[in-house]
mmCIF file of C-alpha atoms in Angstrom:
data_model
loop_
_atom_site.group_PDB
_atom_site.id
_atom_site.type_symbol
_atom_site.label_atom_id
_atom_site.label_comp_id
_atom_site.label_asym_id
_atom_site.label_seq_id
_atom_site.Cartn_x
_atom_site.Cartn_y
_atom_site.Cartn_z
ATOM 1 C CA SER A 1 -128.522 23.187 26.242
ATOM 2 C CA LEU A 2 -130.162 24.633 23.162
ATOM 3 C CA VAL A 3 -128.549 27.404 21.096
ATOM 4 C CA ASN A 4 -130.215 29.110 18.138
ATOM 5 C CA SER A 5 -128.790 31.795 15.826
ATOM 6 C CA THR A 6 -130.574 33.399 12.908
ATOM 7 C CA TYR A 7 -128.905 35.744 10.431
ATOM 8 C CA TYR A 8 -130.783 37.884 7.909
ATOM 9 C CA GLN A 9 -128.842 39.737 5.217
ATOM 10 C CA PRO A 10 -130.934 41.934 2.925
ATOM 11 C CA SER A 11 -129.642 43.498 -0.262
ATOM 12 C CA LEU A 12 -129.642 47.270 0.012
ATOM 13 C CA SER A 13 -130.170 47.674 -3.724
ATOM 14 C CA GLU A 14 -132.745 44.905 -4.388
ATOM 15 C CA SER A 15 -135.621 44.567 -1.913
ATOM 16 C CA ASN A 16 -136.451 40.992 -3.043
ATOM 17 C CA ASP A 17 -132.856 39.773 -2.672
ATOM 18 C CA PHE A 18 -131.892 38.435 0.754
ATOM 19 C CA ARG A 19 -130.098 35.612 2.557
ATOM 20 C CA VAL A 20 -131.128 33.819 5.739
ATOM 21 C CA ILE A 21 -129.006 31.418 7.782
ATOM 22 C CA GLU A 22 -130.399 29.380 10.672
ATOM 23 C CA ASP A 23 -128.120 27.492 13.083
ATOM 24 C CA LEU A 24 -129.651 25.293 15.777
ATOM 25 C CA THR A 25 -127.558 23.199 18.182
ATOM 26 C CA LEU A 26 -128.710 20.873 20.952
ATOM 27 C CA VAL A 27 -126.250 19.422 23.474
ATOM 28 C CA SER A 28 -127.507 16.737 25.846
ATOM 29 C CA LYS A 29 -125.420 15.216 28.648
ATOM 30 C CA LEU A 30 -125.242 11.429 28.498
ATOM 31 C CA SER A 31 -122.915 11.141 31.513
ATOM 32 C CA GLU A 32 -120.603 13.343 33.620
ATOM 33 C CA VAL A 33 -118.081 13.645 30.774
ATOM 34 C CA ILE A 34 -119.931 12.620 27.590
ATOM 35 C CA SER A 35 -122.561 14.652 25.708
ATOM 36 C CA LEU A 36 -124.461 14.190 22.477
ATOM 37 C CA LYS A 37 -124.358 17.199 20.117
ATOM 38 C CA VAL A 38 -126.824 17.633 17.247
ATOM 39 C CA SER A 39 -126.596 20.643 14.907
ATOM 40 C CA VAL A 40 -128.821 21.726 12.024
ATOM 41 C CA ASN A 41 -127.850 24.465 9.572
ATOM 42 C CA ILE A 42 -130.189 25.881 6.919
ATOM 43 C CA ALA A 43 -129.043 28.553 4.455
ATOM 44 C CA HIS A 44 -131.403 30.225 1.981
ATOM 45 C CA ASP A 45 -130.582 32.709 -0.774
ATOM 46 C CA SER A 46 -133.606 34.273 -2.485
ATOM 47 C CA GLU A 47 -131.636 34.947 -5.679
ATOM 48 C CA PRO A 48 -128.644 32.584 -5.856
ATOM 49 C CA PRO A 49 -126.153 32.522 -8.724
ATOM 50 C CA ARG A 50 -127.011 30.355 -11.705
ATOM 51 C CA ASP A 51 -126.809 26.554 -11.086
ATOM 52 C CA ILE A 52 -126.770 27.046 -7.279
ATOM 53 C CA LYS A 53 -129.610 25.760 -5.077
ATOM 54 C CA GLN A 54 -131.746 28.324 -3.272
ATOM 55 C CA THR A 55 -131.744 26.386 0.010
ATOM 56 C CA ASP A 56 -129.010 24.216 1.486
ATOM 57 C CA SER A 57 -129.126 22.290 4.757
ATOM 58 C CA SER A 58 -126.848 20.127 6.856
ATOM 59 C CA LEU A 59 -127.226 17.877 9.895
ATOM 60 C CA LYS A 60 -124.286 17.049 12.150
ATOM 61 C CA VAL A 61 -124.295 14.560 15.027
ATOM 62 C CA GLY A 62 -121.341 14.108 17.349
ATOM 63 C CA ILE A 63 -120.085 13.006 20.727
ATOM 64 C CA VAL A 64 -118.382 15.552 23.020
ATOM 65 C CA VAL A 65 -115.934 14.374 25.685
ATOM 66 C CA ASP A 66 -115.198 16.853 28.496
ATOM 67 C CA CYS A 67 -111.853 15.989 30.093
#
């Protein structure tokens, strides 16, 4: 299965200030009880606080066991 969620958070006072978060997860069955799960998360802030990156991302890979 493939699940995607996108969040957009604009600033009501500053039109150029916004945040976007993207979550994408893929789950693929390897057997009757074991699945492979891969998730990607990307977060972007158009005007982050000082010394903070504008864009951050993560990749997670795991095994799911359905008992």
